[in-house]
Coordinates of C-alpha atoms and ligand atoms in Angstrom, one line a residue:
M2 CA -15.5 -15.9 0.4
D3 CA -17.0 -13.0 1.9
M4 CA -16.6 -9.7 0.8
I5 CA -13.6 -7.9 1.9
T6 CA -13.6 -5.6 4.5
R7 CA -13.6 -1.5 4.3
R8 CA -10.2 -1.5 5.6
D9 CA -8.7 -4.4 3.2
F10 CA -10.2 -2.4 0.2
I11 CA -8.8 0.8 1.1
K12 CA -5.4 -0.8 0.9
I13 CA -5.6 -1.9 -1.9
C14 CA -7.4 1.1 -3.4
M15 CA -3.2 3.2 -1.4
S16 CA -1.4 0.3 -2.4
T17 CA 0.9 0.7 -5.5
A18 CA 3.4 -2.6 -5.2
V19 CA 1.1 -4.1 -8.0
S20 CA 1.7 -5.5 -11.5
L21 CA -2.3 -5.2 -12.3
T22 CA -4.4 -2.1 -12.4
L23 CA -6.9 -0.8 -9.2
T24 CA -9.7 -1.5 -12.1
E25 CA -8.3 -5.1 -12.5
Q26 CA -8.0 -5.8 -9.1
I27 CA -11.6 -4.3 -7.9
I28 CA -13.5 -5.9 -10.8
P29 CA -12.9 -9.6 -9.1
I30 CA -14.3 -7.8 -6.4
V31 CA -17.2 -6.2 -6.8
G32 CA -18.2 -9.5 -8.7
Q33 CA -17.7 -11.6 -5.7
A34 CA -20.5 -8.7 -3.6
F35 CA -22.8 -9.4 -6.5
A36 CA -22.4 -12.8 -6.7
E37 CA -23.4 -12.9 -2.8
K38 CA -26.6 -10.2 -3.7
K39 CA -24.8 -7.9 -1.2
V40 CA -24.7 -5.3 -4.0
I41 CA -26.9 -4.3 -7.2
K42 CA -25.3 -2.7 -10.2
P43 CA -26.4 1.2 -9.8
P44 CA -27.7 2.6 -12.7
V45 CA -25.9 5.5 -13.6
I46 CA -26.7 8.7 -15.6
W47 CA -22.9 10.7 -16.8
L48 CA -23.7 13.7 -17.7
E49 CA -20.7 16.0 -19.3
L50 CA -21.3 19.8 -18.6
G51 CA -18.4 22.5 -19.5
S52 CA -15.7 20.1 -20.0
C53 CA -12.9 18.9 -23.1
T54 CA -14.2 15.3 -22.4
G55 CA -11.2 15.1 -20.9
N56 CA -12.2 12.7 -17.9
S57 CA -14.0 10.4 -20.3
V58 CA -10.8 10.0 -22.3
S59 CA -8.8 9.5 -18.6
L60 CA -11.2 6.6 -18.0
E61 CA -10.5 4.8 -21.3
N62 CA -6.8 5.4 -19.8
A63 CA -8.2 2.2 -17.8
V64 CA -5.9 0.0 -20.1
N65 CA -8.6 -2.6 -21.3
P66 CA -10.6 -4.7 -21.3
T67 CA -11.2 -2.7 -17.7
L68 CA -12.7 0.0 -19.1
D69 CA -15.4 -3.0 -20.6
Q70 CA -15.5 -4.8 -17.8
L71 CA -16.1 -1.0 -15.7
L72 CA -19.0 -0.4 -17.7
T73 CA -20.8 -3.9 -18.1
D74 CA -19.5 -5.5 -14.6
M75 CA -20.0 -2.9 -12.5
I76 CA -21.9 -0.1 -13.0
D77 CA -25.2 -0.1 -15.4
L78 CA -24.4 2.9 -17.5
R79 CA -27.3 4.5 -18.6
Y80 CA -27.0 7.4 -20.0
H81 CA -23.0 9.2 -21.2
W82 CA -23.2 10.7 -24.7
L83 CA -20.2 9.8 -25.7
F84 CA -20.0 6.0 -24.5
N85 CA -24.2 5.7 -25.7
A86 CA -25.1 3.3 -28.7
E87 CA -27.6 5.2 -29.2
Q88 CA -28.1 9.0 -29.4
G89 CA -30.6 12.0 -29.8
D90 CA -34.2 11.1 -28.5
A91 CA -33.6 7.2 -27.8
A92 CA -30.5 8.1 -25.6
V93 CA -32.3 11.0 -23.7
K94 CA -35.6 8.9 -23.3
V95 CA -33.5 6.2 -21.2
M96 CA -32.1 8.7 -19.1
L97 CA -35.3 10.4 -18.3
D98 CA -36.8 7.0 -17.7
T99 CA -34.0 6.3 -15.0
V100 CA -34.7 9.9 -13.3
A101 CA -38.1 9.2 -13.3
K102 CA -38.6 5.0 -12.1
E103 CA -34.9 5.1 -10.2
E104 CA -35.3 8.5 -8.0
G105 CA -33.2 7.7 -4.7
N106 CA -31.8 4.7 -6.6
F107 CA -29.9 6.3 -9.4
W108 CA -26.2 7.7 -9.5
L109 CA -25.8 11.2 -11.1
V110 CA -21.9 11.2 -12.5
I111 CA -21.0 14.9 -13.8
E112 CA -18.3 15.7 -15.7
G113 CA -17.7 19.9 -16.8
S114 CA -18.5 22.8 -15.1
V115 CA -21.5 24.1 -14.4
M116 CA -22.4 27.1 -16.8
T117 CA -24.3 29.9 -14.7
A118 CA -24.8 32.9 -16.6
D119 CA -27.6 33.8 -19.0
N120 CA -29.6 31.0 -17.2
G121 CA -26.9 28.5 -18.9
R122 CA -27.6 28.9 -22.1
Y123 CA -23.7 28.5 -23.0
N124 CA -24.6 24.8 -22.1
E125 CA -27.5 23.0 -23.8
I126 CA -27.1 19.5 -23.4
F127 CA -30.4 18.0 -24.7
R128 CA -33.4 18.2 -26.1
R129 CA -36.8 17.5 -24.1
N130 CA -39.8 17.8 -26.5
G131 CA -38.1 19.6 -28.4
K132 CA -36.7 22.0 -25.7
L133 CA -33.2 22.6 -25.1
V134 CA -32.2 22.1 -21.7
T135 CA -28.9 23.6 -19.9
G136 CA -26.4 21.9 -18.2
L137 CA -27.6 24.3 -14.9
E138 CA -32.0 23.0 -15.5
A139 CA -30.5 19.2 -16.0
V140 CA -28.2 19.5 -12.9
Q141 CA -30.4 20.9 -10.5
E142 CA -33.4 18.7 -11.5
F143 CA -31.6 15.4 -11.3
A144 CA -29.2 15.9 -8.5
P145 CA -32.1 15.5 -5.7
K146 CA -33.3 12.7 -7.2
A147 CA -30.0 10.7 -7.4
K148 CA -28.4 8.3 -4.4
Y149 CA -24.9 10.2 -4.9
V150 CA -23.6 12.9 -7.1
I151 CA -20.6 12.4 -7.8
S152 CA -18.1 15.3 -10.0
V153 CA -15.4 14.2 -11.6
G154 CA -12.3 16.4 -12.5
D155 CA -11.4 19.5 -11.4
C156 CA -14.5 21.7 -13.6
A157 CA -17.1 19.5 -12.2
C158 CA -15.6 19.7 -8.9
F159 CA -14.4 23.3 -8.5
G160 CA -15.3 24.9 -11.7
G161 CA -11.7 24.1 -13.0
P162 CA -10.1 25.6 -16.4
S163 CA -13.3 26.3 -17.4
A164 CA -14.0 28.8 -14.6
A165 CA -10.8 31.2 -15.4
H166 CA -10.2 34.5 -15.0
P167 CA -12.8 36.6 -16.9
N168 CA -14.7 33.0 -17.1
P169 CA -17.4 34.8 -18.9
A170 CA -20.4 31.5 -18.8
G171 CA -20.2 31.6 -15.0
A172 CA -18.5 28.4 -15.1
K173 CA -19.0 27.1 -11.5
G174 CA -18.7 23.7 -9.9
V175 CA -21.4 21.5 -9.5
W176 CA -21.0 21.8 -5.6
D177 CA -22.0 25.5 -5.9
V178 CA -25.2 25.0 -7.7
V179 CA -26.7 22.2 -5.7
K180 CA -27.8 21.5 -2.2
T181 CA -27.1 18.2 -2.2
K182 CA -24.2 15.9 -1.0
V183 CA -21.7 16.0 -3.7
I184 CA -18.5 14.1 -3.7
N185 CA -15.5 15.3 -5.5
V186 CA -12.8 13.5 -7.6
P187 CA -11.1 16.2 -8.9
G188 CA -7.7 16.4 -11.5
C189 CA -7.5 17.5 -14.9
P190 CA -8.1 14.9 -15.6
A191 CA -9.1 12.7 -12.7
H192 CA -7.2 10.0 -12.9
P193 CA -8.6 6.4 -13.8
D194 CA -8.2 5.1 -10.8
W195 CA -9.7 7.5 -8.7
M196 CA -12.8 7.4 -10.2
T197 CA -13.3 3.3 -10.6
G198 CA -12.0 3.4 -6.5
T199 CA -14.6 5.6 -6.0
F200 CA -17.9 4.3 -7.9
A201 CA -16.3 0.9 -6.1
H202 CA -15.9 2.3 -2.5
L203 CA -20.1 3.7 -2.5
L204 CA -21.1 0.3 -4.8
M205 CA -19.9 -1.8 -1.5
Y206 CA -19.0 0.5 1.9
G207 CA -21.2 3.4 0.7
E208 CA -19.9 7.1 1.5
P209 CA -15.6 7.4 1.7
E210 CA -14.3 9.3 4.2
L211 CA -14.3 13.0 2.8
D212 CA -12.0 15.8 3.5
S213 CA -13.2 19.3 3.8
Y214 CA -13.9 20.0 -0.2
N215 CA -15.4 16.0 -0.1
R216 CA -13.1 14.6 -1.8
P217 CA -12.3 11.1 -1.2
I218 CA -9.3 10.8 2.0
M219 CA -8.1 7.3 0.5
F220 CA -6.9 9.8 -3.1
F221 CA -6.5 12.9 -1.9
G222 CA -5.5 12.4 2.0
K223 CA -2.0 14.0 1.0
T224 CA -0.1 16.1 -0.7
I225 CA 2.0 16.1 -4.0
H226 CA 4.7 17.1 -2.1
E227 CA 5.1 14.5 1.0
L228 CA 5.2 11.3 -1.3
C229 CA 7.4 13.3 -4.0
Q230 CA 10.6 11.2 -4.7
R231 CA 12.2 14.3 -5.1
R232 CA 11.5 15.5 -2.0
Q233 CA 14.9 14.1 -0.3
Q234 CA 16.2 17.1 -3.1
F235 CA 13.9 19.4 -1.5
E236 CA 15.2 19.3 1.7
D237 CA 18.8 19.2 0.7
G238 CA 18.1 22.0 -0.9
I239 CA 18.9 20.7 -4.2
F240 CA 16.8 22.4 -6.9
A241 CA 16.3 21.9 -10.7
K242 CA 17.4 25.3 -12.5
Y243 CA 14.8 24.5 -15.2
P244 CA 11.8 22.6 -16.0
G245 CA 14.2 18.9 -17.2
D246 CA 16.4 19.2 -14.8
S247 CA 17.3 17.2 -12.4
G248 CA 16.8 17.9 -8.2
C249 CA 13.6 19.7 -6.9
L250 CA 11.1 21.3 -8.9
L251 CA 9.7 24.2 -6.2
K252 CA 12.0 27.0 -7.6
V253 CA 10.3 26.1 -11.1
G254 CA 7.3 26.4 -9.9
C255 CA 6.2 22.9 -8.4
K256 CA 2.6 23.3 -6.6
G257 CA 3.0 20.1 -5.0
P258 CA 3.4 21.8 -1.5
V259 CA -0.3 22.4 -1.9
T260 CA -1.1 20.4 -3.6
H261 CA -3.0 17.1 -2.4
A262 CA -2.8 14.0 -4.2
D263 CA -1.4 10.9 -5.0
C264 CA 0.2 11.1 -8.0
P265 CA 3.9 10.1 -7.0
L266 CA 2.9 7.1 -6.3
R267 CA 0.1 5.8 -8.4
E268 CA 1.3 7.8 -11.6
W269 CA -0.3 8.1 -15.0
N270 CA -0.9 6.4 -18.4
H271 CA -1.2 3.1 -16.5
Y272 CA 1.5 3.8 -13.8
V273 CA 4.7 4.5 -16.3
N274 CA 5.1 8.5 -15.7
W275 CA 4.0 12.0 -13.6
P276 CA 5.1 15.1 -14.2
V277 CA 7.9 15.9 -12.0
K278 CA 9.4 12.2 -12.9
A279 CA 8.7 13.6 -16.4
G280 CA 10.9 16.4 -14.7
T281 CA 8.3 19.4 -14.7
P282 CA 6.6 20.8 -11.9
C283 CA 3.1 19.8 -10.5
I284 CA 0.6 22.5 -11.8
G285 CA -2.2 21.3 -9.2
C286 CA -4.3 19.9 -11.3
A287 CA -6.2 18.8 -8.7
S288 CA -6.4 21.6 -6.6
P289 CA -9.6 23.5 -5.8
H290 CA -7.8 26.7 -6.8
F291 CA -6.4 25.3 -10.1
P292 CA -5.7 27.1 -12.7
D293 CA -6.0 30.6 -12.0
G294 CA -5.2 29.8 -8.3
M295 CA -1.7 28.2 -9.0
M296 CA -0.8 30.4 -12.1
P297 CA 2.2 31.4 -12.8
F298 CA 3.1 28.0 -13.7
Y299 CA 6.3 28.4 -13.6
N300 CA 6.9 30.8 -10.6
H301 CA 8.0 28.8 -7.4
L302 CA 5.9 28.9 -4.0
P303 CA 6.7 32.0 -2.1
D304 CA 5.1 33.8 -5.1
I305 CA 2.0 31.0 -5.8
Q306 CA -1.0 34.0 -6.2
T307 CA -2.8 33.0 -3.4
P308 CA -6.6 32.5 -4.2
A309 CA -8.3 33.4 -1.0
I310 CA -6.7 36.7 -1.0
A311 CA -8.8 37.3 -4.2
M312 CA -11.4 35.1 -4.7
D313 CA -15.2 35.1 -2.4
V314 CA -14.5 32.5 0.5
K315 CA -17.1 30.9 0.5
K316 CA -16.5 27.4 2.2
T317 CA -14.3 26.3 5.0
G318 CA -12.0 24.8 2.4
A319 CA -10.5 28.7 2.3
A320 CA -9.4 27.8 5.4
I321 CA -7.7 24.5 4.5
A322 CA -6.1 26.7 2.2
V323 CA -4.7 28.7 4.5
L324 CA -3.3 26.0 6.1
G325 CA -1.6 24.6 3.3
T326 CA -0.1 28.0 2.8
G327 CA 1.2 27.5 6.2
A328 CA 2.4 24.1 6.1
V329 CA 5.0 25.5 3.4
A330 CA 6.2 28.4 5.8
T331 CA 5.9 26.1 8.5
H332 CA 8.3 23.3 6.4
L333 CA 10.7 26.3 5.6
A334 CA 10.7 27.1 9.0
A335 CA 11.8 23.8 10.9
G336 CA 14.2 24.3 8.1
V337 CA 15.3 27.3 9.1
F338 CA 15.0 25.8 12.6
A339 CA 17.0 22.9 11.8
R340 CA 19.7 24.8 9.8
R341 CA 19.2 22.6 6.7
I342 CA 18.2 25.7 4.9
H343 CA 21.2 27.3 6.1
K344 CA 23.0 24.8 5.2
H345 CA 21.9 24.1 1.8
Y346 CA 19.9 26.5 0.4
L347 CA 21.2 30.1 2.2
K348 CA 24.6 29.2 0.8
G349 CA 23.9 27.7 -2.7
T350 CA 24.7 24.4 -3.5
K351 CA 26.8 24.6 -6.7
P352 CA 29.7 27.2 -8.0
G353 CA 27.9 30.0 -8.8
E354 CA 25.4 29.9 -7.4
P355 CA 24.7 32.9 -5.0
T356 CA 25.3 32.7 -1.8
A357 CA 25.0 34.6 1.6
P358 CA 23.9 37.8 2.5
E359 CA 22.3 38.1 -1.0
N360 CA 20.7 34.9 -1.4
L361 CA 19.8 35.4 2.3
E362 CA 18.5 38.2 1.8
Q363 CA 16.1 37.0 -1.2
V364 CA 14.8 33.7 1.2
K365 CA 13.9 37.3 3.9
Q366 CA 12.1 38.9 1.2
E367 CA 9.9 35.7 0.0
L368 CA 9.4 34.4 3.5
D369 CA 8.2 37.8 4.5
D370 CA 5.9 37.7 1.7
L371 CA 5.1 34.4 2.2
I372 CA 3.7 36.1 5.8
R373 CA 1.9 39.2 4.4
R374 CA -0.4 36.6 2.2
Q375 CA -0.5 34.5 4.9
N376 CA -1.9 37.1 6.9
A377 CA -4.3 37.9 3.9
L378 CA -5.6 34.9 4.2
L379 CA -6.1 34.6 7.6
S380 CA -8.5 37.5 7.6
N381 CA -10.7 36.2 4.6
A382 CA -10.9 32.9 6.6
K383 CA -11.7 34.2 10.2
K384 CA -15.1 33.2 9.4
Y385 CA -14.8 29.4 9.4
D386 CA -14.5 26.5 11.1
A387 CA -10.5 25.9 11.2
V388 CA -9.6 29.4 12.3
K389 CA -8.2 28.3 15.6
K390 CA -5.5 25.8 14.3
T391 CA -4.7 29.4 11.7
R392 CA -3.9 31.3 14.6
R393 CA -1.5 29.0 15.8
K394 CA 0.0 29.0 12.5
K395 CA -0.3 32.8 12.5
S396 CA 1.1 32.8 15.8
L397 CA 3.9 30.3 14.7
L398 CA 4.9 32.9 11.7
K399 CA 4.8 35.8 13.8
R400 CA 8.0 33.8 16.0
I401 CA 9.7 33.2 12.5
A402 CA 9.1 36.5 11.3
D403 CA 11.1 37.6 14.9
F404 CA 13.9 35.3 14.1
W405 CA 14.6 37.4 10.6
H406 CA 14.5 40.6 12.2
T407 CA 16.2 39.8 15.0
E408 CA 18.9 38.5 12.8
D409 CA 18.4 41.2 10.1
K410 CA 18.7 43.8 12.7
S411 CA 22.2 41.7 14.6
G412 CA 23.5 41.1 11.1
D413 CA 24.4 37.4 12.0
E414 CA 23.2 34.8 10.0
P415 CA 21.6 31.7 12.0
K416 CA 23.9 29.0 12.8
Ligands
SF4_3 FE1 8.4 17.1 -5.4 FE2 7.6 19.5 -6.0 FE3 8.0 19.0 -3.6 FE4 10.1 19.1 -5.4 S1 8.4 20.8 -4.3 S2 9.9 17.9 -3.4 S3 9.4 18.5 -6.6 S4 6.4 17.9 -5.0
F3S4 FE1 -1.9 17.1 -11.2 FE2 0.4 17.7 -10.2 FE3 -0.7 15.4 -10.2 S1 -0.2 18.9 -12.3 S2 -1.5 15.1 -12.5 S3 -1.8 16.5 -9.7 S4 0.9 15.9 -9.6

């Protein structure tokens, strides 16, 4: 039997209608590839920098025995301070030998953000010849020698909670401190499937297709909102009033519309639950702007602290943030034009809820606020390549604004 095609492999990764975990499905496929001598087990060094070890714990949630299988049957894990049998100098020697002898061949997996303040002294991760080595130094030394550099979890990818304001340690994502290409597998933590699926793809087919944030599209290609089981309630204007209530959680802070990940399909804790199913809004933990840009967690989207307004915009991702916010506005606009929002949201859905015109005024204010933020985002994102697309969004937003203001002057409601 030949190794399965990349297309079929991606289908497996994206499929959820199965009783086996993704790792359980992948291990035999990888085993087959090994048997055919099409691939060899990659030596892997897993560094933990500024983090809570949540991604390693999440990997353990690839319900056993699959973690053991992953470590023994798929990769050759040479160093991981949590899973090492040896500790101290003996373990460090194995790691340094791997870097020296397997240059261009080993994979560097990084968990946790890189502390950059004071030359990285807030995070020292091992000793070499009696001298403490910082995470910053290790990453900058090892990354150019690795075949692949993979960041797991939001901290390693984008700074994450470790980089939250006021960030005294200068925490940054790995791709901000190395020139080498970094594959980002975000999440707080990353789902075990996102990690094992990415590893298996690298092993058998090389680099997976990535988006502008270097995230594998097979796991991060769609928004939570696109996949959400409560989407129909969003469309119908049935909104939860508090976490735990039934209905779409948008008005209690759900960041699903601007967060790319497949949580609604994949689910967590061995495929039993995920935030919205448990009645709590998505707080955007897989977003490049988590957590600062996703706060306040329980305020709904038009009030979102869109990060590009305040942040130092360095990557094309900023433009994607614009598109994300624009997508919400566009969706809102589509609802207005389709009369759905007029019918359900503006009129209120339950006895006691505000009805037009009070609610209409609130929606107008929210839309104006969104347009104002969109414009601020656009002015920050002008340098980047997606700007043409955002201009198209801008003109659409202007049309929406005109629409509202015309209605405002006339005193009529949309029909
Ligand atoms: Fe689901 Fe949140 Fe979108 Fe509502 S806003 S449909 S709860 S993802
Ligand atoms: Fe995180 Fe939202 Fe998924 S909070 S776990 S990205 S549903």
